[in-house]
PDB file of C-alpha atoms in Angstrom:
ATOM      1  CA  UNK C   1       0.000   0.000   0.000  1.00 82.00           C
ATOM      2  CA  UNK C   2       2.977   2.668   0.815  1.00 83.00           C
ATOM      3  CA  UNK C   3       4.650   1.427  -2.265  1.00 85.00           C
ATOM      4  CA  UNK C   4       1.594   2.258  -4.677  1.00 87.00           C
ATOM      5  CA  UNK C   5       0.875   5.298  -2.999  1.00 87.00           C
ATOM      6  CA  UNK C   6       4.428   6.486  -3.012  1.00 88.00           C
ATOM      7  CA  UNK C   7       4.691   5.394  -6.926  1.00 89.00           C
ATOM      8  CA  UNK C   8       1.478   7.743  -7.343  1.00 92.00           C
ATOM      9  CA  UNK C   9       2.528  10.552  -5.819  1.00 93.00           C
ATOM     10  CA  UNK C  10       5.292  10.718  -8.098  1.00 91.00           C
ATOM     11  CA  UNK C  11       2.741  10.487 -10.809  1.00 92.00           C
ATOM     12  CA  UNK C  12       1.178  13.386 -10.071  1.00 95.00           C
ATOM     13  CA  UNK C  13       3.239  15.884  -8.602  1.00 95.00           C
ATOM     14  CA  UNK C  14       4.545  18.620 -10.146  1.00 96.00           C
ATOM     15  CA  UNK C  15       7.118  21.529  -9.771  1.00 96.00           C
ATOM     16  CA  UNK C  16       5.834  24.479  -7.074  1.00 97.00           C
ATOM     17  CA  UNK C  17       2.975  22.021  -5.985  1.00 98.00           C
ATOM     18  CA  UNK C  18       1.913  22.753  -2.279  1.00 98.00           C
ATOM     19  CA  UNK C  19       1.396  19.045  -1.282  1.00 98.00           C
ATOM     20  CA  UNK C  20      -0.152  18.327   2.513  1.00 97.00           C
ATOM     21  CA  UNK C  21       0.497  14.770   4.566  1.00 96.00           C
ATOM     22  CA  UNK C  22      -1.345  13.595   7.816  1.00 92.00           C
ATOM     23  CA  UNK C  23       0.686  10.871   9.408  1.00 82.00           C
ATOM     24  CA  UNK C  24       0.746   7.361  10.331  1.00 75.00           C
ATOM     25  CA  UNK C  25       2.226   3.644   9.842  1.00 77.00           C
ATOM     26  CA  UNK C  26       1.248   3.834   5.898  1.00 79.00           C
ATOM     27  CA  UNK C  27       2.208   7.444   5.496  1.00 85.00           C
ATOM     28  CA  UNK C  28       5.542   7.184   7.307  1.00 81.00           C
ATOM     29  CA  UNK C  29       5.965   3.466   4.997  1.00 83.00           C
ATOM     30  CA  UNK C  30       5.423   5.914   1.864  1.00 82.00           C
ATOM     31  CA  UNK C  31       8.036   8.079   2.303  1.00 77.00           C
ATOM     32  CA  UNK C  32      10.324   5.173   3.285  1.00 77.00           C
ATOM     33  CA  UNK C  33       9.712   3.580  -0.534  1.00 79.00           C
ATOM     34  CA  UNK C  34      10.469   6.836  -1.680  1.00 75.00           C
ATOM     35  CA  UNK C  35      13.928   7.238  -0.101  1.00 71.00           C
ATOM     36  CA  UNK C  36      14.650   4.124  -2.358  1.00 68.00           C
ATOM     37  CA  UNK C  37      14.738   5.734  -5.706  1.00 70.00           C
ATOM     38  CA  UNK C  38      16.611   8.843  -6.627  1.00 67.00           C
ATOM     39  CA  UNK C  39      15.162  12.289  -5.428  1.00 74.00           C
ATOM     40  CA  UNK C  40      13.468  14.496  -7.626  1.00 83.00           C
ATOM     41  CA  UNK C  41      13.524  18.120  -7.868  1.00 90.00           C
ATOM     42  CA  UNK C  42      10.537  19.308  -7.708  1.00 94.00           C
ATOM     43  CA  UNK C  43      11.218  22.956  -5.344  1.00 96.00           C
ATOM     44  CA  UNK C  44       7.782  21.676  -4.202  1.00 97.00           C
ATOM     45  CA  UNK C  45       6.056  22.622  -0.637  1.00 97.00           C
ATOM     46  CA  UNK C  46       4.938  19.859   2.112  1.00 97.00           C
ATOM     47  CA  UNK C  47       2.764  21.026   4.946  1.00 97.00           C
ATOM     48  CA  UNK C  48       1.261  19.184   7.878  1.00 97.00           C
ATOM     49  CA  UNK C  49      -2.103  18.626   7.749  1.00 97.00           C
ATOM     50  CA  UNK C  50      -3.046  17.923  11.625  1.00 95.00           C
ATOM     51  CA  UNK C  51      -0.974  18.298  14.219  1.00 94.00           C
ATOM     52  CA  UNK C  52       1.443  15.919  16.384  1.00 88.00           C
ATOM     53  CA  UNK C  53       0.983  12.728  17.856  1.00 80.00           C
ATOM     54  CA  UNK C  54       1.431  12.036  21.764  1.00 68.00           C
ATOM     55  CA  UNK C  55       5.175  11.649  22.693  1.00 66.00           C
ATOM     56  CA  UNK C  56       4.956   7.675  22.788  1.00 59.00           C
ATOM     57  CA  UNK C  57       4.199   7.654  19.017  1.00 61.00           C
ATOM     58  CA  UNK C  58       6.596  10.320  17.351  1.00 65.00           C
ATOM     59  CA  UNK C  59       7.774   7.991  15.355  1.00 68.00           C
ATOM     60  CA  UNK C  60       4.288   8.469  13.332  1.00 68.00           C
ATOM     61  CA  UNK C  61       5.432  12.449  13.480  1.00 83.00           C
ATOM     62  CA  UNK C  62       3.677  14.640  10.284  1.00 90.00           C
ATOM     63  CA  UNK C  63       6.901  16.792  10.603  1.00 92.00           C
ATOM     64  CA  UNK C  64       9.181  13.927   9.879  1.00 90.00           C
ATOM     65  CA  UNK C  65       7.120  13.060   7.104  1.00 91.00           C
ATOM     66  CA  UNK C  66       7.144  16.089   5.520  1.00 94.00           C
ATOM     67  CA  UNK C  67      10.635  16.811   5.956  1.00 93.00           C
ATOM     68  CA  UNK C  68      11.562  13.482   4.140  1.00 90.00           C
ATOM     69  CA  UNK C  69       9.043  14.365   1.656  1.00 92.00           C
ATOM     70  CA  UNK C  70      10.698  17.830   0.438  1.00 94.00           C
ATOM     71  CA  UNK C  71      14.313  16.310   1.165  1.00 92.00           C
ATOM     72  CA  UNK C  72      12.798  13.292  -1.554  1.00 91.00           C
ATOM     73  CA  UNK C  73      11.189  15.893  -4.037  1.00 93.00           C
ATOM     74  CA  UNK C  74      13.697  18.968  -3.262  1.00 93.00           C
ATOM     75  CA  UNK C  75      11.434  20.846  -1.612  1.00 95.00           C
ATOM     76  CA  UNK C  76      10.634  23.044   1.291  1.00 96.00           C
ATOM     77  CA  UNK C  77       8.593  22.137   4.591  1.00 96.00           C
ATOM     78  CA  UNK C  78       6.828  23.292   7.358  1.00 96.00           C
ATOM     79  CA  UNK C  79       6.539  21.761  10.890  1.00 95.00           C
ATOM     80  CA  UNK C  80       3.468  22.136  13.326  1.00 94.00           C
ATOM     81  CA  UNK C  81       4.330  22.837  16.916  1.00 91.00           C
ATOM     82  CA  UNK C  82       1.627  21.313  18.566  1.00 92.00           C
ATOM     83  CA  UNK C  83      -0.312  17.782  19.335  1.00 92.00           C
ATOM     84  CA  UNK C  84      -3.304  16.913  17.080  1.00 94.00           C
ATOM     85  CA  UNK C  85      -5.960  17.394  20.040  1.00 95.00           C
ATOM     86  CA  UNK C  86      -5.255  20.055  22.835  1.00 95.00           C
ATOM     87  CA  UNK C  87      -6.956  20.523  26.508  1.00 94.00           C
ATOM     88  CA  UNK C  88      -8.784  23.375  25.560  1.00 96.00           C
ATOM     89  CA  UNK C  89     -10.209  25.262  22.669  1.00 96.00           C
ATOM     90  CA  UNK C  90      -9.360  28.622  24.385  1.00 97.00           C
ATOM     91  CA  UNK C  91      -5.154  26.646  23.941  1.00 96.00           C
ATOM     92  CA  UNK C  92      -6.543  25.770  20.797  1.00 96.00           C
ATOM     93  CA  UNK C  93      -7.289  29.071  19.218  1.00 97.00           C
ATOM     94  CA  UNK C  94      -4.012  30.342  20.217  1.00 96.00           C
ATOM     95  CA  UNK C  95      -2.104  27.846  18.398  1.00 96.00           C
ATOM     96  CA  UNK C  96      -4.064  28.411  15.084  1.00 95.00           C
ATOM     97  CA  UNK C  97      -3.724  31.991  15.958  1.00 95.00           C
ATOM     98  CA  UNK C  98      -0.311  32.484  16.337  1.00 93.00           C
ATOM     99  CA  UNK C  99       1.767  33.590  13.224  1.00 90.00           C
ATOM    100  CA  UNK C 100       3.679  30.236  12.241  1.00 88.00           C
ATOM    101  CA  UNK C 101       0.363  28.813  12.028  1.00 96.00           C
ATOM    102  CA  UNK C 102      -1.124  31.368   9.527  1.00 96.00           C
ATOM    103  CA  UNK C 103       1.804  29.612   6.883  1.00 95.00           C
ATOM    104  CA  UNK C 104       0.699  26.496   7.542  1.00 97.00           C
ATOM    105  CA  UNK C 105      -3.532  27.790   6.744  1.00 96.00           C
ATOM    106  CA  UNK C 106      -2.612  29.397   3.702  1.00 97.00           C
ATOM    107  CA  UNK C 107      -0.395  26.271   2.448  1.00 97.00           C
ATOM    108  CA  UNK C 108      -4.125  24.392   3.374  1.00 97.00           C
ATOM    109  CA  UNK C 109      -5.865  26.663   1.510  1.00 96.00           C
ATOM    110  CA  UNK C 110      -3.632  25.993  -1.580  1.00 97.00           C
ATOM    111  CA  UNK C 111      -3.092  22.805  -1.792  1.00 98.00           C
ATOM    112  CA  UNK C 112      -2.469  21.203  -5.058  1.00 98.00           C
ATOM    113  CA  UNK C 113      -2.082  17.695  -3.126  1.00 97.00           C
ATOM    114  CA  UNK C 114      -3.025  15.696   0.023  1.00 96.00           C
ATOM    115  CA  UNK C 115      -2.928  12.355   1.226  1.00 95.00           C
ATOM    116  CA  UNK C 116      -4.231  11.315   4.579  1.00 93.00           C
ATOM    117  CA  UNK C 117      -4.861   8.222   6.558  1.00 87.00           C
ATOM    118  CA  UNK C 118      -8.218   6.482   7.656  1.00 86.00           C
ATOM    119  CA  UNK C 119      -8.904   5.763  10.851  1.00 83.00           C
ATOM    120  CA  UNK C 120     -11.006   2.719  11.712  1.00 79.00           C
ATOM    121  CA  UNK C 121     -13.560   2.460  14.485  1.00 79.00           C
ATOM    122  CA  UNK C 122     -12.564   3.383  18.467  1.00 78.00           C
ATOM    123  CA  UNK C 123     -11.888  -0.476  19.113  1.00 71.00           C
ATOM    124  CA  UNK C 124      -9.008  -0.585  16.731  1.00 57.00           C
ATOM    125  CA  UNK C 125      -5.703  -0.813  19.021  1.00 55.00           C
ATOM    126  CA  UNK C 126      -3.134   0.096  16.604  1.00 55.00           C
ATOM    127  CA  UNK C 127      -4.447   4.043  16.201  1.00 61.00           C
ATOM    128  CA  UNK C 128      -0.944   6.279  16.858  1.00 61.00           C
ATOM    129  CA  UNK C 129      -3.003   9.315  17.986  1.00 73.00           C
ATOM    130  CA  UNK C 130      -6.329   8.399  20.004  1.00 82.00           C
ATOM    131  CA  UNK C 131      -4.318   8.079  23.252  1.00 84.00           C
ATOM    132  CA  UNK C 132      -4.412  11.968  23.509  1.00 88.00           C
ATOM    133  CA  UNK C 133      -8.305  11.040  23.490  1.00 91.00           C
ATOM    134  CA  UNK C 134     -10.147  11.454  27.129  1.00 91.00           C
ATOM    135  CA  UNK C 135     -12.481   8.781  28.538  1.00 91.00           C
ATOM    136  CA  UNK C 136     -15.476  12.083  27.755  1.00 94.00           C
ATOM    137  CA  UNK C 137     -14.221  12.165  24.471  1.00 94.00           C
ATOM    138  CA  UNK C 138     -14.467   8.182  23.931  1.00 92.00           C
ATOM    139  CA  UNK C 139     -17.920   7.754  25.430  1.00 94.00           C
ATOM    140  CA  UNK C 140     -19.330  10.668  23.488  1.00 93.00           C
ATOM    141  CA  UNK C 141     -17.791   9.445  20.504  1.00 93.00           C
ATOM    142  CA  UNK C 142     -19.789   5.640  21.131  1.00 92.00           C
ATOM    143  CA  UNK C 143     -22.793   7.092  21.494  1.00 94.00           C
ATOM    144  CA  UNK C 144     -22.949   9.512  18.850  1.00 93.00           C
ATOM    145  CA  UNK C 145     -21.877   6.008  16.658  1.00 90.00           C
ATOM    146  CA  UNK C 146     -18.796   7.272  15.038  1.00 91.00           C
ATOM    147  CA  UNK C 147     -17.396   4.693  12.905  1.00 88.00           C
ATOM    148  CA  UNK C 148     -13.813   6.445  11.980  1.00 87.00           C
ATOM    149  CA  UNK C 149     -11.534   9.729  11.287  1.00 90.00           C
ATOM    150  CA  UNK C 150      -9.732  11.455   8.879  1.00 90.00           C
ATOM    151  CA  UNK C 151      -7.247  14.097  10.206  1.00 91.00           C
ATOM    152  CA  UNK C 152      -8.482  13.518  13.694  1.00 90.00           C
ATOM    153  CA  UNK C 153     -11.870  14.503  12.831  1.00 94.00           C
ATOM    154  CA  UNK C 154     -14.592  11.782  13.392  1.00 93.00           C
ATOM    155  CA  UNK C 155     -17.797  11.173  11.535  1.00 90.00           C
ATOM    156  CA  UNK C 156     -20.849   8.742  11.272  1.00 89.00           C
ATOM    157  CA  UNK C 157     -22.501   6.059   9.767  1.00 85.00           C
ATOM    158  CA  UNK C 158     -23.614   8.805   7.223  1.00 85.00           C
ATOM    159  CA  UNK C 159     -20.670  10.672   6.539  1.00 84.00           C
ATOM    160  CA  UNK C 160     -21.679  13.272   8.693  1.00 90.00           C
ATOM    161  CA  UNK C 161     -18.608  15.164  10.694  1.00 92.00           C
ATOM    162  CA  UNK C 162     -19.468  14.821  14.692  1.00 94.00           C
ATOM    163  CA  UNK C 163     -18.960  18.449  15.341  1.00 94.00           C
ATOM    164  CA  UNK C 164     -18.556  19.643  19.619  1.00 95.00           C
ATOM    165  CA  UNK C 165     -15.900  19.598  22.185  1.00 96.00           C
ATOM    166  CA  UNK C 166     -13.246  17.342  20.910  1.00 96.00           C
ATOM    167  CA  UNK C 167     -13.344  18.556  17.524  1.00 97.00           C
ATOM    168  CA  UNK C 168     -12.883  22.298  18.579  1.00 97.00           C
ATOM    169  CA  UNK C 169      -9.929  21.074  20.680  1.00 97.00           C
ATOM    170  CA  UNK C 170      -8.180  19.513  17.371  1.00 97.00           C
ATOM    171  CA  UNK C 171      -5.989  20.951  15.061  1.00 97.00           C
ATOM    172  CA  UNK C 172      -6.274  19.663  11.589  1.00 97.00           C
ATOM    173  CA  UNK C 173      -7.257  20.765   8.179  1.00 97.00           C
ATOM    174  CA  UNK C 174     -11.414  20.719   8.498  1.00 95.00           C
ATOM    175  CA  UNK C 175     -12.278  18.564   5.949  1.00 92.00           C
ATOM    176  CA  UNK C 176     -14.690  20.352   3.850  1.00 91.00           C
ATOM    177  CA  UNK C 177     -11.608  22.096   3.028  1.00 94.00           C
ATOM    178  CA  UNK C 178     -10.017  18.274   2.008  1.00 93.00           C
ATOM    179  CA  UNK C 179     -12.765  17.675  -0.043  1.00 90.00           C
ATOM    180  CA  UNK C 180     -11.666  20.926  -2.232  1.00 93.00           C
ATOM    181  CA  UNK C 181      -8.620  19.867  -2.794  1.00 96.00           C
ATOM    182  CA  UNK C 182      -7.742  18.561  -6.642  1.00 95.00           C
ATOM    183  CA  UNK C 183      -6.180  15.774  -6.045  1.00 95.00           C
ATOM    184  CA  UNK C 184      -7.061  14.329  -2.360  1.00 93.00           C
ATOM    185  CA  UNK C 185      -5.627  11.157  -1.339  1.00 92.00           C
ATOM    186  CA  UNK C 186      -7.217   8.808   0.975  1.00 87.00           C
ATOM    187  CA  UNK C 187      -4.949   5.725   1.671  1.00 84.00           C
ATOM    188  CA  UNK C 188      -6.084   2.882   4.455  1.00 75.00           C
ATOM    189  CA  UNK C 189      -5.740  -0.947   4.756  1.00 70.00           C
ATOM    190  CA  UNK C 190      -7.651  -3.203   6.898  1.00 61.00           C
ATOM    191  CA  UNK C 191     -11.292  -4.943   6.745  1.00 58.00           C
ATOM    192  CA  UNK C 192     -12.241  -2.677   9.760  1.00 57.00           C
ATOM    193  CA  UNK C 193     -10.934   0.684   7.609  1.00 56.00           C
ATOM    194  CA  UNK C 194     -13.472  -0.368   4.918  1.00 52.00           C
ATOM    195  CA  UNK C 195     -17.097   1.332   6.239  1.00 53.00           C
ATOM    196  CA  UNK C 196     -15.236   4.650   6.987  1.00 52.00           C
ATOM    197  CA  UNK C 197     -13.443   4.790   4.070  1.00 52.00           C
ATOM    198  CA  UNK C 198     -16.305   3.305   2.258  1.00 52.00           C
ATOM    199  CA  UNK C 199     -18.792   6.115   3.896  1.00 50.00           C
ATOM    200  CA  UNK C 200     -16.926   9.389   4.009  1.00 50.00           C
ATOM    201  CA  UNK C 201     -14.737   9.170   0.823  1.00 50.00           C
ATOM    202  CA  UNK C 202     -17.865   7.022  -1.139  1.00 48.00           C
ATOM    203  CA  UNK C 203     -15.103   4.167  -2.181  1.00 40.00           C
ATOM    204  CA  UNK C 204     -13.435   1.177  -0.679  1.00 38.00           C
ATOM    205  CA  UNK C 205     -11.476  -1.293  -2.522  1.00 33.00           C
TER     206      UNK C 205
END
């Protein structure tokens, strides 16, 4: 899966592209297949598209991914300072406020490209960012039946984006604003990441 992505990607990028990346065990694999052929120059930009993961997990970072990905393409990156889901919308806002963060919204609101995980329902065990989840945020999450994420934001059987608390505490590209972008890449594997990709992206393979 990180090799096909990867191999697509190189498809369909092109020179001064503004190209986004959330993070994860597929996402960090793509870059890795990348660092196997030569590096193209492509004076490209890669930007975060939700912030970090908890500590434990940094492995999984978006800023390490991006940096690979404009050291690959011979580009230029940007790095988000914070974690994906903060203890406070009022902490928040100040982030998304603050001056470094105004590159990163203006990168999101030109994106040529963007590929981003899928995250399966809350019993999966292998997620590398729900741990910065509280037990509120788990319990209102079962019983408003969300059935996955993209960029940290969950959503229902229906597609629908489970708006509230949690999701004003997360930082991430909203995903109405994904759904603009021209080419937006959604890339999952498992039988329990089918319904969610199935649901919100209206295709599963």
């Amino acid at each position: 899966m990180s090799r096909a992505a990867s191999q697509y990607l190189k498809q369909i990028i092109k020179p001064h592209n503004t190209v986004g990346f959330a993070w994860g065990s597929v996402l960090s694999g793509m870059i890795g297949q990348l660092e196997q052929s030569a590096p193209i120059k492509t004076d490209a930009t890669f930007v975060p598209l939700v912030g970090g993961p908890s500590p434990s997990n940094s492995r999984y970072h978006v800023n390490g991914i991006v940096y690979d990905a404009a050291r690959q393409f011979g580009g230029h990156s940007l790095f988000v300072d914070a974690a994906a889901v903060q203890e406070s919308r009022y902490v928040r806002d100040g982030i998304i406020s603050s001056q470094y963060f105004h590159d990163i919204q203006d990168c999101w609101q030109n994106l040529d490209i963007a590929f981003v995980g899928i995250g399966g329902p809350l019993t999966n065990t292998t997620s590398r960012w729900r741990d910065l989840l509280t037990a509120a945020d788990c319990q209102l999450l079962r019983e408003r039946h969300a059935v996955g994420d993209c960029c940290c934001t969950f959503f229902d059987r229906s597609g629908k984006i489970l708006k509230g608390d949690l999701l004003d505490r997360t930082i991430a590209i909203p995903l109405t604003q994904l759904q603009t972008v021209p080419h937006s890449v959604g890339v999952a594997r498992s039988l329990t990441k089918h319904p969610p990709s199935k649901r919100y992206w209206g295709w599963a393979f």
